[in-house]
Each structure stands twice: as structure tokens, then as C-alpha cells.
Coordinates of C-alpha atoms in Angstrom, one line a residue:
X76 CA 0.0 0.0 0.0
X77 CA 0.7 3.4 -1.1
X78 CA 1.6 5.6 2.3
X79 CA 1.6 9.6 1.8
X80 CA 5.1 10.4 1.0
X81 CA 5.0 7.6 -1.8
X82 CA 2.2 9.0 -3.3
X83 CA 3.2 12.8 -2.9
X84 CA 6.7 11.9 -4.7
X85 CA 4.4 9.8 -7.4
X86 CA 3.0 12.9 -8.6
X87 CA 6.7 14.3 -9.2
X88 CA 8.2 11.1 -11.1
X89 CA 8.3 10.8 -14.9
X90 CA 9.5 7.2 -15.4
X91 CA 10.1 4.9 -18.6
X92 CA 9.3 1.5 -18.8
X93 CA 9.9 -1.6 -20.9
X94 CA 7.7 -3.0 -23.7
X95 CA 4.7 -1.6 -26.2
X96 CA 2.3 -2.5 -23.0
X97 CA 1.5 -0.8 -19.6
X98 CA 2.8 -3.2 -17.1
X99 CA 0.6 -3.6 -14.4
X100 CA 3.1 -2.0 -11.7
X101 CA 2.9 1.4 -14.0
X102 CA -0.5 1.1 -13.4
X103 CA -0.8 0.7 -10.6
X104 CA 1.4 3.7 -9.7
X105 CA -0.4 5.7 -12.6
X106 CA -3.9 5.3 -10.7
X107 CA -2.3 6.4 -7.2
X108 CA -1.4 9.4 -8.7
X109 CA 2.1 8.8 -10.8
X110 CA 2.3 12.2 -13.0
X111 CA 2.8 10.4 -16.2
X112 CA 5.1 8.1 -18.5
X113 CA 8.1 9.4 -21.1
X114 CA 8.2 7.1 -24.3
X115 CA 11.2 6.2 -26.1
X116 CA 11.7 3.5 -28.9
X117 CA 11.3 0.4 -27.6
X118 CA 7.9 1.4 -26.0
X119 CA 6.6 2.4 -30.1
X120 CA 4.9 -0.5 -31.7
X121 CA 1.4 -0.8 -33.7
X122 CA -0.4 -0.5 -30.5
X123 CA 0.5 3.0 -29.4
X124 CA -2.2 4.7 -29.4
X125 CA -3.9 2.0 -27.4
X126 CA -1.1 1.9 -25.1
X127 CA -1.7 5.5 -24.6
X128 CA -5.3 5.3 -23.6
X129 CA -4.5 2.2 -21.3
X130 CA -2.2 4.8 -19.6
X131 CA -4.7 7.6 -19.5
X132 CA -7.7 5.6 -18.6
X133 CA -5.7 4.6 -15.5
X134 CA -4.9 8.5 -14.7
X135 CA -6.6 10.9 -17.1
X136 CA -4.3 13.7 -15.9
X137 CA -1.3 11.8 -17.1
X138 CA 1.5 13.5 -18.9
X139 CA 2.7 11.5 -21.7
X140 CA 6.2 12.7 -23.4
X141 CA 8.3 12.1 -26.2
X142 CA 11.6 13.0 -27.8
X143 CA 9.9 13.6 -31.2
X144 CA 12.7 16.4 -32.7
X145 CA 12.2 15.8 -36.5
X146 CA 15.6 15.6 -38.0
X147 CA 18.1 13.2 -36.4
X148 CA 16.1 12.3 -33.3
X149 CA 12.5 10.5 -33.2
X150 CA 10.8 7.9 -31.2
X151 CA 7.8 7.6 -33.6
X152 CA 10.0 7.1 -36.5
X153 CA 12.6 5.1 -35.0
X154 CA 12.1 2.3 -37.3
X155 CA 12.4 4.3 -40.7
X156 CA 14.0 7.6 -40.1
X157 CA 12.2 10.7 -39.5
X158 CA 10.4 12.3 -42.4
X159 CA 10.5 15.8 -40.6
X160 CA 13.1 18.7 -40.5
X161 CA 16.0 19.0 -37.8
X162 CA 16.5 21.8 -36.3
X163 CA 19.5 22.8 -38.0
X164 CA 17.5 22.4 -41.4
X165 CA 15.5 24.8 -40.3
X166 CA 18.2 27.4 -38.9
X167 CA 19.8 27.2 -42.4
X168 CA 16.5 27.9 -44.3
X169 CA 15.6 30.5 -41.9
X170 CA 12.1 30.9 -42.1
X171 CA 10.4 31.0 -38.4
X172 CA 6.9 30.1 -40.6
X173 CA 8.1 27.3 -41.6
X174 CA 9.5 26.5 -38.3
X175 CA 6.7 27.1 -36.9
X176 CA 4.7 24.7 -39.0
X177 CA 7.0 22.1 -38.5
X178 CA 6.3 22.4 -34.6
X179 CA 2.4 22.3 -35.3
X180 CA 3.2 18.8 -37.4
X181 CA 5.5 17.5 -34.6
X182 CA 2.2 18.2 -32.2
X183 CA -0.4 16.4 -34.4
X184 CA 1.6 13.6 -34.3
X185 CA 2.4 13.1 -30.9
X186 CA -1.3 14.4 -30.2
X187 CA -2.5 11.4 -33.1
X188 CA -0.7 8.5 -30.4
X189 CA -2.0 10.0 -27.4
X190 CA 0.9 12.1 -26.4
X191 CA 0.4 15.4 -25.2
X192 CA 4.6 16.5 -24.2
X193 CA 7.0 17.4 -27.1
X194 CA 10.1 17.2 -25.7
X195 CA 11.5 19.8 -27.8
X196 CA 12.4 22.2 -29.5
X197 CA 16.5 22.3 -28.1
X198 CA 17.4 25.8 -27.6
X199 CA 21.0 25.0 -26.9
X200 CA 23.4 27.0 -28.6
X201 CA 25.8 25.0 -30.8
X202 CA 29.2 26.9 -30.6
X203 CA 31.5 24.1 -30.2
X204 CA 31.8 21.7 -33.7
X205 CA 33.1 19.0 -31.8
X206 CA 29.7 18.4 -29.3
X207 CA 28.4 15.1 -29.3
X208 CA 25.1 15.3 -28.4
X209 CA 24.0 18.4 -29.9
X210 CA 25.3 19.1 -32.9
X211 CA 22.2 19.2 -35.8
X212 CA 20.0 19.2 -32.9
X213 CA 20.1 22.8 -32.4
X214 CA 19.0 25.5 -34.5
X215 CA 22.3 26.8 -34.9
X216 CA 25.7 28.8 -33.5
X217 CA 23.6 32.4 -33.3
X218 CA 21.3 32.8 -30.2
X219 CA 19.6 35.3 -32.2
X220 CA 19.2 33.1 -34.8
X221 CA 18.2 29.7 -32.4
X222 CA 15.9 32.1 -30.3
X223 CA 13.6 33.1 -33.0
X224 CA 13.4 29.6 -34.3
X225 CA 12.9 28.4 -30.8
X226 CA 9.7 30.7 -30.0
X227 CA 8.3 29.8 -33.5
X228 CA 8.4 26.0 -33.2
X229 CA 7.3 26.6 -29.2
X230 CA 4.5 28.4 -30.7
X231 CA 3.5 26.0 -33.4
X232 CA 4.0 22.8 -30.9
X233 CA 1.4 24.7 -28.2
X234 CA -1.3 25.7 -30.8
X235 CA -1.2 22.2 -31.9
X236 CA -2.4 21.6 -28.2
X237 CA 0.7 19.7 -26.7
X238 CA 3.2 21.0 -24.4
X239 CA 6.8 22.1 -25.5
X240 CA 9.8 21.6 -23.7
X241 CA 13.0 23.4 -24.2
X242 CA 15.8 22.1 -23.5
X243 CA 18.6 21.8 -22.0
X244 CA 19.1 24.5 -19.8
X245 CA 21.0 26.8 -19.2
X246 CA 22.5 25.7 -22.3
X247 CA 24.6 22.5 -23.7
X248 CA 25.9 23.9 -26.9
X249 CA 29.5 24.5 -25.7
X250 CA 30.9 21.3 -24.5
X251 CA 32.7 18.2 -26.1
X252 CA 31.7 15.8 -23.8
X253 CA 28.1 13.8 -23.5
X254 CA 26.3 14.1 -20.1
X255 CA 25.1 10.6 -20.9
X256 CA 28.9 9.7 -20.3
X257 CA 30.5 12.2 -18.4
X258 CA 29.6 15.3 -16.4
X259 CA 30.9 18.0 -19.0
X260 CA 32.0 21.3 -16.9
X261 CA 31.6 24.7 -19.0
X262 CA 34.7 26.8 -19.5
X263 CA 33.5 30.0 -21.2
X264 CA 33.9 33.2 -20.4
X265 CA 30.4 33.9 -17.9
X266 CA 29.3 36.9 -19.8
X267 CA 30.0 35.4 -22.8
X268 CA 27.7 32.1 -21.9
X269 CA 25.1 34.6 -20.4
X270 CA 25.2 36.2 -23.5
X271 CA 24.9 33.5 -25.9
X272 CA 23.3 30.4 -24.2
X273 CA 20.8 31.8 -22.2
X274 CA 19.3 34.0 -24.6
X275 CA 16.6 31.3 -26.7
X276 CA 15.7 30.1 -23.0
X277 CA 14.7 33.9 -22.2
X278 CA 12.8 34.7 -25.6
X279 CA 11.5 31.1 -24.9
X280 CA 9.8 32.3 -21.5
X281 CA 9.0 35.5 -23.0
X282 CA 6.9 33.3 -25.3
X283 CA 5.3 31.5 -22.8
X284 CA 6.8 28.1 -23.3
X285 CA 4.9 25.3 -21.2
X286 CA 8.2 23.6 -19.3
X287 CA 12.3 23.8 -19.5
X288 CA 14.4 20.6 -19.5
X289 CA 17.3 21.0 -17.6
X290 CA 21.2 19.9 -18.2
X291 CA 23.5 17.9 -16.4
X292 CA 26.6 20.0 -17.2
X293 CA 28.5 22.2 -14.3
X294 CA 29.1 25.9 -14.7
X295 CA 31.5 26.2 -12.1
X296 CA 30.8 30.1 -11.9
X297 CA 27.4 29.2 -10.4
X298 CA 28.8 26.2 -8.3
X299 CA 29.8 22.5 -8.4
X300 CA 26.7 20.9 -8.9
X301 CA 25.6 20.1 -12.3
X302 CA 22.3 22.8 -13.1
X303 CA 20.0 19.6 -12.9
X304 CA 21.3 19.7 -8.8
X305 CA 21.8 23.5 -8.5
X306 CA 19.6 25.7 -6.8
X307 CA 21.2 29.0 -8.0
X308 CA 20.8 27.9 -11.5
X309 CA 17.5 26.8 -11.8
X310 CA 16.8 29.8 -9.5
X311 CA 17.5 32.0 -12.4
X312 CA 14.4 30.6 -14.4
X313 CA 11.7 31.6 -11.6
X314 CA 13.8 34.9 -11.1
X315 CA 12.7 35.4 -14.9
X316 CA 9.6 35.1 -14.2
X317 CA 8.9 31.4 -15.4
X318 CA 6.1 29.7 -13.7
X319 CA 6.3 26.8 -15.6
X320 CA 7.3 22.9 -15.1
X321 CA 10.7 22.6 -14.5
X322 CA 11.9 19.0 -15.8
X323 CA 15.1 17.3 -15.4
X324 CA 16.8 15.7 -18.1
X325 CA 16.8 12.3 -17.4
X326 CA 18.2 10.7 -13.9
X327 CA 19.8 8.0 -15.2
X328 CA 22.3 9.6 -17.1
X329 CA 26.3 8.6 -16.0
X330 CA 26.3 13.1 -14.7
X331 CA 23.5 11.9 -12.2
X332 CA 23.7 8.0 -11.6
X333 CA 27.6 7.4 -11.6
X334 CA 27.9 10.6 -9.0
X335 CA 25.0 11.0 -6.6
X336 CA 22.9 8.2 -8.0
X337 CA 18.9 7.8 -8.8
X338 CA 17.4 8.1 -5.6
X339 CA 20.1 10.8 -4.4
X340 CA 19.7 12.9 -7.4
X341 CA 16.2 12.6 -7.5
X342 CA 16.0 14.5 -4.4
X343 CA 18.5 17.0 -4.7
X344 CA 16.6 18.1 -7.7
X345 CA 13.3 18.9 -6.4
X346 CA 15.4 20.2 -3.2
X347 CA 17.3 22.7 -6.1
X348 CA 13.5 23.7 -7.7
X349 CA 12.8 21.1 -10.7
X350 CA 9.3 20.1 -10.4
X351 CA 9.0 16.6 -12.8
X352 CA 11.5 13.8 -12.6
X353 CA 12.1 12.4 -15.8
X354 CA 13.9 8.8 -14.5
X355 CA 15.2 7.9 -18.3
X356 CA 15.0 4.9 -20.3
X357 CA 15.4 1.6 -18.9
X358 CA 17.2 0.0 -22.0
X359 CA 20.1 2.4 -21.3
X360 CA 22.2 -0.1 -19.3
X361 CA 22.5 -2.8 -22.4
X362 CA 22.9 -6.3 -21.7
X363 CA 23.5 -5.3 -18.1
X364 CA 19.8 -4.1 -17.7
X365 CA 17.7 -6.2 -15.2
X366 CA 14.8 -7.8 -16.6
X367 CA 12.7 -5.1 -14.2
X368 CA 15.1 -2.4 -14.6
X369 CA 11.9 0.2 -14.9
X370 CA 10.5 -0.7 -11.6
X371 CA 13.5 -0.9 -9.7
X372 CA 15.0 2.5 -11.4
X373 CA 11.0 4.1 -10.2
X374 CA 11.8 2.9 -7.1
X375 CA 15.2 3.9 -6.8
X376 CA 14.0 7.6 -7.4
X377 CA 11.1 7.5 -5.2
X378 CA 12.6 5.8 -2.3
X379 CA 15.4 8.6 -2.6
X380 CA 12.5 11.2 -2.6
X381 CA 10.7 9.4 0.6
X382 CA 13.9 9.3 2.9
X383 CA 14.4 13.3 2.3
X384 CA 11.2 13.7 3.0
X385 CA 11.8 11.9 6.2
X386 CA 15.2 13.1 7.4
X387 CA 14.1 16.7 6.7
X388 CA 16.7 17.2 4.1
X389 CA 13.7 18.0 1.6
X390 CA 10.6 19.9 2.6
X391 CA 7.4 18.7 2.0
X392 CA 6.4 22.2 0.9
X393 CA 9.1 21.9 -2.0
X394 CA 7.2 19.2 -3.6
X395 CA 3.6 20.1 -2.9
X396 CA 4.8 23.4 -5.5
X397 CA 5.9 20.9 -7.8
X398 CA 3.7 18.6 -7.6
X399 CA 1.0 21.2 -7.7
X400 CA 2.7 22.9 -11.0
X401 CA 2.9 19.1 -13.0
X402 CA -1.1 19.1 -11.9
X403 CA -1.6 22.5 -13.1
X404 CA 0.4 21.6 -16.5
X405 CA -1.9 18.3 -17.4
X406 CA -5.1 20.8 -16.3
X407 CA -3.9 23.1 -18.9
X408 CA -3.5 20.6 -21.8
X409 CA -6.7 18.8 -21.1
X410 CA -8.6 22.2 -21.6
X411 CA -6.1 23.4 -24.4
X412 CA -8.1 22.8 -27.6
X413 CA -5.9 21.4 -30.2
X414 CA -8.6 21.2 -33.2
X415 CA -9.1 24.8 -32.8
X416 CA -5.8 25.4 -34.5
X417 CA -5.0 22.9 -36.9
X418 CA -1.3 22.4 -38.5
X419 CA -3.0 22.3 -41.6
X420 CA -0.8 20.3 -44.8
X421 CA 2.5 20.4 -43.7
X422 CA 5.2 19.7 -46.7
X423 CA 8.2 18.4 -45.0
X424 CA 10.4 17.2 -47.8
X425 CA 10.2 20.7 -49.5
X426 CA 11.7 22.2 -46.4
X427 CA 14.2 19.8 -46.1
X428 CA 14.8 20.3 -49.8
X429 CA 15.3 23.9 -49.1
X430 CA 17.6 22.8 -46.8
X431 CA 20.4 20.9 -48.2
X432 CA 22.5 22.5 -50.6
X433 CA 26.1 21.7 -52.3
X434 CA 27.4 19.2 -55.0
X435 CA 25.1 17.8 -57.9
X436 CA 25.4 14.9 -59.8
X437 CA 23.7 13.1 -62.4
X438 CA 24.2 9.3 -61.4
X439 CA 21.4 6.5 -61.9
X440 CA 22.9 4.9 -58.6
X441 CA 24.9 5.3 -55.9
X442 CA 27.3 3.0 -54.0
X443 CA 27.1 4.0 -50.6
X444 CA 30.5 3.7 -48.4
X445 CA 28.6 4.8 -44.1
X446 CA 31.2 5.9 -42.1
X447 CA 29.3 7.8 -39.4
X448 CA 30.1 7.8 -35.7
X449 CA 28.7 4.6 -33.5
X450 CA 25.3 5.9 -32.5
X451 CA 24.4 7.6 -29.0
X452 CA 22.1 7.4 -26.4
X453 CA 20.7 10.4 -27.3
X454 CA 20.9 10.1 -31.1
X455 CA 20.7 6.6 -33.1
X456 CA 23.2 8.5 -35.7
X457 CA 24.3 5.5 -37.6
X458 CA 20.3 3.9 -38.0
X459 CA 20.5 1.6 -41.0
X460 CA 17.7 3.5 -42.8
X461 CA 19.8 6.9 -43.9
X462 CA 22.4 4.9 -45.7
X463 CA 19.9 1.9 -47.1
X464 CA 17.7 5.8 -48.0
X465 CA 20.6 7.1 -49.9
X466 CA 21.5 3.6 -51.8
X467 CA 18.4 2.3 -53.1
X468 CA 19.2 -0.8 -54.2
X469 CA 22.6 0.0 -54.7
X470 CA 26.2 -0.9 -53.1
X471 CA 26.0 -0.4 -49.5
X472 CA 28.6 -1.3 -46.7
X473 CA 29.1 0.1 -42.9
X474 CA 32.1 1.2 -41.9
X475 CA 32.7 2.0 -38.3
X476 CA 36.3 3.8 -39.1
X477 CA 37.0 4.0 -35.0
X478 CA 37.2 0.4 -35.2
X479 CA 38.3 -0.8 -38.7
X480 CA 42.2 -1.1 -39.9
X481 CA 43.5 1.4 -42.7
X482 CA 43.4 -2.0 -44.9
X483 CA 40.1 -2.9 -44.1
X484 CA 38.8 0.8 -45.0
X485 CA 40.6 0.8 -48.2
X486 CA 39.2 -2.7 -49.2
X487 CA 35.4 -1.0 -48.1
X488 CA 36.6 1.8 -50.7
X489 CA 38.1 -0.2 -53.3
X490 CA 34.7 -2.4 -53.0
X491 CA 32.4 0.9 -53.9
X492 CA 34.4 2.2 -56.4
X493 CA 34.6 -1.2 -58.3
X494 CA 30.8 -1.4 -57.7
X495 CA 27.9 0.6 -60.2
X496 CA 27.0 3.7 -59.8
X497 CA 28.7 6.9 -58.5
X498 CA 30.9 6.9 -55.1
X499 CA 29.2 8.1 -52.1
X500 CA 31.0 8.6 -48.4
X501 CA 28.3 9.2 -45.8
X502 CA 30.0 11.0 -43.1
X503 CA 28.7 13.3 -39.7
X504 CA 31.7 14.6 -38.0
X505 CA 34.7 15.4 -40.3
X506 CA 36.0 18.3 -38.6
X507 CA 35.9 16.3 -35.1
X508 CA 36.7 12.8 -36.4
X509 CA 40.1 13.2 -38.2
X510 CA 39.6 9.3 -39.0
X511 CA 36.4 10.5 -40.9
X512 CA 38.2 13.2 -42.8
X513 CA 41.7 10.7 -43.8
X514 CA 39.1 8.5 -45.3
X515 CA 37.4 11.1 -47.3
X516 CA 41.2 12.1 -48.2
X517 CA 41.8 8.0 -49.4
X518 CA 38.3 7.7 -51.6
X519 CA 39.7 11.3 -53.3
X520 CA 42.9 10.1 -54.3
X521 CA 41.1 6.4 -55.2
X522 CA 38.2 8.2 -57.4
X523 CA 37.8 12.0 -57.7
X524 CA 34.5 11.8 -59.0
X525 CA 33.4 10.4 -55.9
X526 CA 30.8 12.9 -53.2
X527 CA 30.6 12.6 -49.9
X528 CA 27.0 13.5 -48.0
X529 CA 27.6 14.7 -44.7
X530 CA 24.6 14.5 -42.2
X531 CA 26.5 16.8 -39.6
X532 CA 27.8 20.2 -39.3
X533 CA 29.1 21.7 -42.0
X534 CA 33.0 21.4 -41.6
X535 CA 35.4 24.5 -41.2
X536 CA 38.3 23.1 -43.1
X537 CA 36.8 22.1 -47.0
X538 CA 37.0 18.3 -48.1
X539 CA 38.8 17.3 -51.2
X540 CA 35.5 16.3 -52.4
X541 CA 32.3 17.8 -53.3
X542 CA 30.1 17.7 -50.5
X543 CA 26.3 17.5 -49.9
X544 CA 25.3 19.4 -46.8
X545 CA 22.4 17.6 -45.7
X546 CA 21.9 18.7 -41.6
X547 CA 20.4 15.8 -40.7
X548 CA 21.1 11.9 -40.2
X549 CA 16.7 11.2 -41.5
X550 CA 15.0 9.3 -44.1
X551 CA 13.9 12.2 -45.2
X552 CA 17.8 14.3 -46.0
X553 CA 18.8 11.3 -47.7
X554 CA 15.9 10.8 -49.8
X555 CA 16.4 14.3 -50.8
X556 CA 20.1 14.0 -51.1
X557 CA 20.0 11.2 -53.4
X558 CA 17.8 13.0 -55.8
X559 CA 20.2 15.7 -55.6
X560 CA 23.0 13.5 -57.0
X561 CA 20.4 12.3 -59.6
X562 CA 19.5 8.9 -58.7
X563 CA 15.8 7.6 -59.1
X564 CA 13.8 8.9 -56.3
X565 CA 12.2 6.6 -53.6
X566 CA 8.7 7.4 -52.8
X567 CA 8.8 10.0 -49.7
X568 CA 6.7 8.8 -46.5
X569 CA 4.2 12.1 -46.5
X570 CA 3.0 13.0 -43.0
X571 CA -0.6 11.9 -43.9
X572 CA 0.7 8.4 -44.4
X573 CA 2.9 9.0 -40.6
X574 CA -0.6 9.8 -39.3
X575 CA -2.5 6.9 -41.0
X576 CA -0.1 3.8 -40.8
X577 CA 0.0 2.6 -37.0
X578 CA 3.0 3.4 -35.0

């Protein structure tokens, strides 16, 4: 049974959970009051939609989230590759309408599988090419640039009727390191990160964004606890004038596990002002995930929450005001009307197509050499469906250069150039992965006619090759690459079909 600190903590916690079916534990929790569930991946089968209104019929105030992102990152489209713009698509085309629409799109879909939090749009600042979680994810290296396309896409996610969610403050565009990994520490000048990486999370308050994700990176000017922990930092929101939910990036990250732990961090958040716990994904740990990883990482977190509650360490006061602001966040979707401001038709490919710009070609196929990074926690950067997008039925190997031989590279190379159709290097970090750019260098000297498509940043220092600036590791950027370089088109996944076909 349920005693009164477990169920005032419930209505803080945000947890994920294995499988496309409530188990009956989430329920259970979800019907004493648990403030909602965050989807990732694995939980996206045929039976979403039903697995959304299992959740909601057990607590019709739930929040249900989602990193839906368009561009590199999406739960929804995790099988195929998302057929919507990246943020850094949109930055380079610069138009906050179409920004804008793509947020109302990213609403009606999570809105068509029951979801009602967009976990986006990230308003982190990209200044340093060699980050490994951001990268294409934001909007760009300008704040003025990412803030105006962050209130446009905040705009078009809310009058779709969900909540939007920036993220992750107060900012985690300038480091090198992953805070799924590591604890990154920021180095910049204070002004100058004041400057820069707060701004899109001010114009985003100004705008009336719904909630603010927070980041597990230290600015040691403010202190030695990561901002997730850090009452002086997340301080600065309410002393903006943000009423908002304040959510944590997820708890099970190495910044917050490997230091202070689940049920340690949990605590210290609410203790430093967040108001919901988001508790991560339960696949995270690999093969060394329990078969009940979800319930005992739920009760890791709540059981830290309970004993601060106890000792005194955390005020009950603290997390009635959160708890009260999740309540008055789920109150406010269920009256927010969504049909009353429909995205209307929403053409996806033509702003991707806008989009991506460099080399040309006229090739009736492409032989396809992928040597992008090893995919993230955050980002599934080397899916199977950009490259097997960009080939067609043409050649097609993987080639994981952080882990293959010089010999073993050449023989990939030697193997597309032999093959039909033009040469094609699918790369995402050549000014951060010198292995990346000595391979580009080897194909050139091999076969100049060869291109290379690169689904990252735009590199400082130019290839020896023609490039194809795509922005984005989705179906959708290499569909629209390959017709760039002339090969015969594959038939685009419209959004109509995205809403239509289950998911």
C-alpha cells in the first residue's frame, strides 16, 4: 500500500518502462497518482495509441512525453527515419513560418498517439563543432538566430495543443563531452555564456513556453553541482519570471547515476526547484539491464525522494509546488483545444529540400560507403535507414572507421568504387573525427569523382570532395540528397501516411 510520502513523490516522477504494454506495476502507480510516463523506442509499436489510452484511462491527468525532434532524433519514426526537419534544417533555411509549421506537425503527431509533451524544441546553442550530443539538434551557433526559431516551433507545438519543452538549460551547446557519459563542466567566459546560451531560453519564457528541461553540465561560476542539482541555477528561471514545469533531463544519465545516484539525485533536484523527474529509459544499461530495470529505477527515485522527506533534508512544501505545477500543467493541456488550431498540410520534404544544398550529380545509382560515428544514447546516428535511404538498391557497406584497420577501409573503398553507380561517403563529424576526414582524403585520391554526404555540421576546413550538406542523419535528408545527386527517387513517407499507418 501506497503511504503519503509515496504518493506525494508519485506525482513528481516521470518514469520509462519496458515493452509496447503498460505493465501492471505502471498502473498501478499511474492510478495512485504517478504524474505520467516518457516514451522512447522500444515502448513504439502498432499499439501505441492503445497503449496511450490504457495509460490515460488509468490516470486521465497523465503526462505523456516524447523526444519527437524531427531531424536526427525521433521515437515515432525510429524504425524508418524521420520524415521531418532538424532543427538545423530549419536554422539554415531560416524561415520561423516554416519552423513554426514544423512544430504544429510535430504536435499532431504526438497528439495522433495520445501524447500530449513534445520534448523539444532544443534551444541550446551549438558553438562548439566537436559536441556530441547536440550538434544538428540545435537551431544553430547564433542565439539570435536559435531564439527566433525556438519561439516559432514553441508556438506552433502549443497551438497544436501539446506541451513544448526546451531544453537543455541553461544551455549544452558549448561542450565536447556527453552528459550521458561524463559530467561536461563549462569553461566559457560567464558573460559570454550569459550572452549567448541563455538567450533562446529567455525569448522562450518570454513566449510562454509550457516547461524547460534541464542539463546535467556544471558551470563552475554558479557552483559544483551540475544545473540539474543547482539551486542557483534553476533559481534564475523563476527569477525570470517562469512559472512553468521545471523537468530534469533524465536521472539516469552517468552526470546523475555514476555521482549522486537515482534516488540521491532525485532528491536533490526537487530540493534545487525542478518540479518533474524524468527517470530515463530503462534500455540504457544494455545487456546489463535487469529484466525489471523500470521498476527498480521508479523505485530507486522515489525511495530517494521518501527518505528526504523523512530526514528533513527535503521539505514537503518543496514538492507540494511541484507537484502542484505538474497538476496545473496536465489541467492546462486537457482544456487546451488542439482542433481549434489545426497544423493544416504540412510539406516536410520541400523544407528539407530547401535545406540541403552543395554538389550535384547526375548518377542513376549510388554506392554507398557509411562511415558515421557509432550511435548515441541520445541520437541513433548510424540507423540503417539513412544509408539503405541514400543507396536504393545500390552498393552499400558500414564502416565504423573508429574500429576498422586502414586496410580494411581501403578494401570497403576499393569495394564501392569497383561497384555501379557513382561513389558516395556518408560522413557526420569530419572536422571532429580526423579518421572521418583521412578517409574522405583515401576515396579522393582512389576516385575523384566520388561525393561525400555529410549529415552533420558543415566542416570549417573544406574536403577534397564535393560535399552535400544535408543537416540531418533522417529518411527524409537522404531521400532528398540522393535526388540531388540524380538517382531515381524513392517514394517519400508524407506526414498523412505518418498519421494513418499505426505506430
Amino acid at each position: 500500500m501506497t503511504d503519503d510520502f509515496e504518493r506525494l513523490a508519485n506525482g513528481v516522477l516521470w518514469p520509462g518502462f519496458f515493452g509496447t504494454e503498460a505493465p501492471e506495476w505502471l498502473l498501478a502507480e499511474l492510478r495512485d497518482g504517478l504524474a505520467g510516463v516518457v516514451y522512447f523506442g522500444q515502448n513504439v509499436g502498432e499499439g501505441l495509441a492503445d497503449l496511450s489510452d490504457a495509460i490515460l484511462a488509468a490516470n486521465p491527468a497523465a503526462l505523456i512525453g516524447i523526444d519527437e525532434e524531427g531531424g536526427s532524433v525521433t521515437r515515432l519514426e525510429s524504425a524508418t527515419g524521420s520524415t521531418l526537419p532538424g532543427a538545423a534544417q530549419l536554422g539554415r533555411v531560416d524561415d520561423v513560418e516554416a519552423t513554426r509549421a514544423t512544430g504544429a506537425e510535430l504536435a499532431r503527431r504526438v497528439a495522433a498517439i495520445g501524447g500530449n509533451v513534445v520534448l523539444g524544441p532544443v534551444a541550446d546553442v551549438n558553438t562548439d563543432p566537436r559536441n556530441p550530443v547536440i550538434g544538428v539538434r540545435s537551431f544553430g551557433s547564433d542565439e539570435a538566430l536559435v531564439s527566433r526559431h525556438v519561439v516559432a516551433e514553441v508556438d506552433g507545438i502549443q497551438s497544436g495543443g501539446a506541451a513544448a519543452c526546451v531544453k537543455h538549460f541553461p544551455g549544452h551547446g558549448d561542450t565536447h563531452l556527453d552528459s550521458h557519459h561524463s559530467l561536461p563542466e563549462i569553461a566559457l567566459d560567464l558573460d559570454e555564456f550569459e550572452r549567448v546560451h541563455l538567450a533562446p531560453f529567455r525569448a522562450a519564457i518570454e513566449a510562454g513556453v509550457d516547461s524547460i528541461m534541464t542539463a546535467h553540465i556544471v558551470v563552475p561560476a554558479w557552483g559544483a553541482e551540475p544545473a540539474t542539482l543547482n539551486p542557483r541555477v534553476l533559481g534564475m528561471l523563476r527569477d525570470w519570471g517562469f512559472d512553468g514545469v521545471i523537468i530534469t533531463d533524465a536521472l539516469d544519465m552517468a552526470a546523475i547515476r555514476e555521482t549522486v545516484g537515482l534516488g540521491g539525485g532525485a532528491a536533490r533536484a526537487l530540493a534545487a526547484g525542478a518540479d518533474l523527474l524524468c527517470i530515463g529509459n530503462p534500455t540504457n544499461p544494455g545487456e546489463a539491464a535487469a529484466s525489471d530495470q523500470d521498476e527498480r529505477d521508479f523505485h530507486a527515485a522515489r525511495d530517494g525522494i521518501v527518505a528526504a522527506l523523512r530526514d528533513g533534508s527535503l521539505s514537503r512544501e518543496r514538492v507540494e509546488e511541484a507537484a502542484r505545477r505538474v497538476a496545473r500543467l496536465a489541467q492546462t493541456l486537457q482544456a487546451r483545444d488542439a482542433a481549434a488550431h489545426p497544423s493544416g498540410a504540412f510539406d516536410g520534404a520541400g523544407i528539407v529540400g530547401r535545406a540541403v544544398t552543395g554538389a550535384e550529380a547526375d548518377a542513376r545509382e549510388l554506392a554507398v560507403v557509411d562511415a558515421r560515428r557509432r550511435s548515441s544514447l541520445a541520437v541513433d546516428s548510424a540507423a540503417g535507414y539513412v544509408a539503405a535511404a541514400l543507396a536504393g538498391d545500390g552498393h552499400r557497406v558500414r564502416l565504423d572507421v573508429a574500429r576498422t584497420s586502414v586496410e580494411e577501409q581501403d578494401a570497403a573503398l576499393d569495394a564501392a568504387v569497383s561497384a555501379d553507380g557513382l561513389t558516395v561517403l556518408l560522413i557526420d563529424r569530419p572536422d571532429a573525427d580526423p579518421a572521418q576526414r583521412e578517409l574522405v582524403e583515401r576515396a579522393a585520391r582512389r576516385d575523384p569523382a566520388a561525393v561525400v554526404v555529410n549529415v552533420g555540421l558543415v566542416p570549417e576546413a573544406a574536403l577534397p570532395l564535393p560535399v552535400v550538406e544535408v543537416g540531418a542523419a533522417s529518411r527524409v535528408g537522404a531521400e532528398v540528397a540522393r535526388a540531388r545527386l540524380g538517382a531515381a527517387s524513392i517514394p517519400l513517407i508524407s506526414s498523412s501516411d505518418v498519421a494513418e499507418r499505426p505506430v
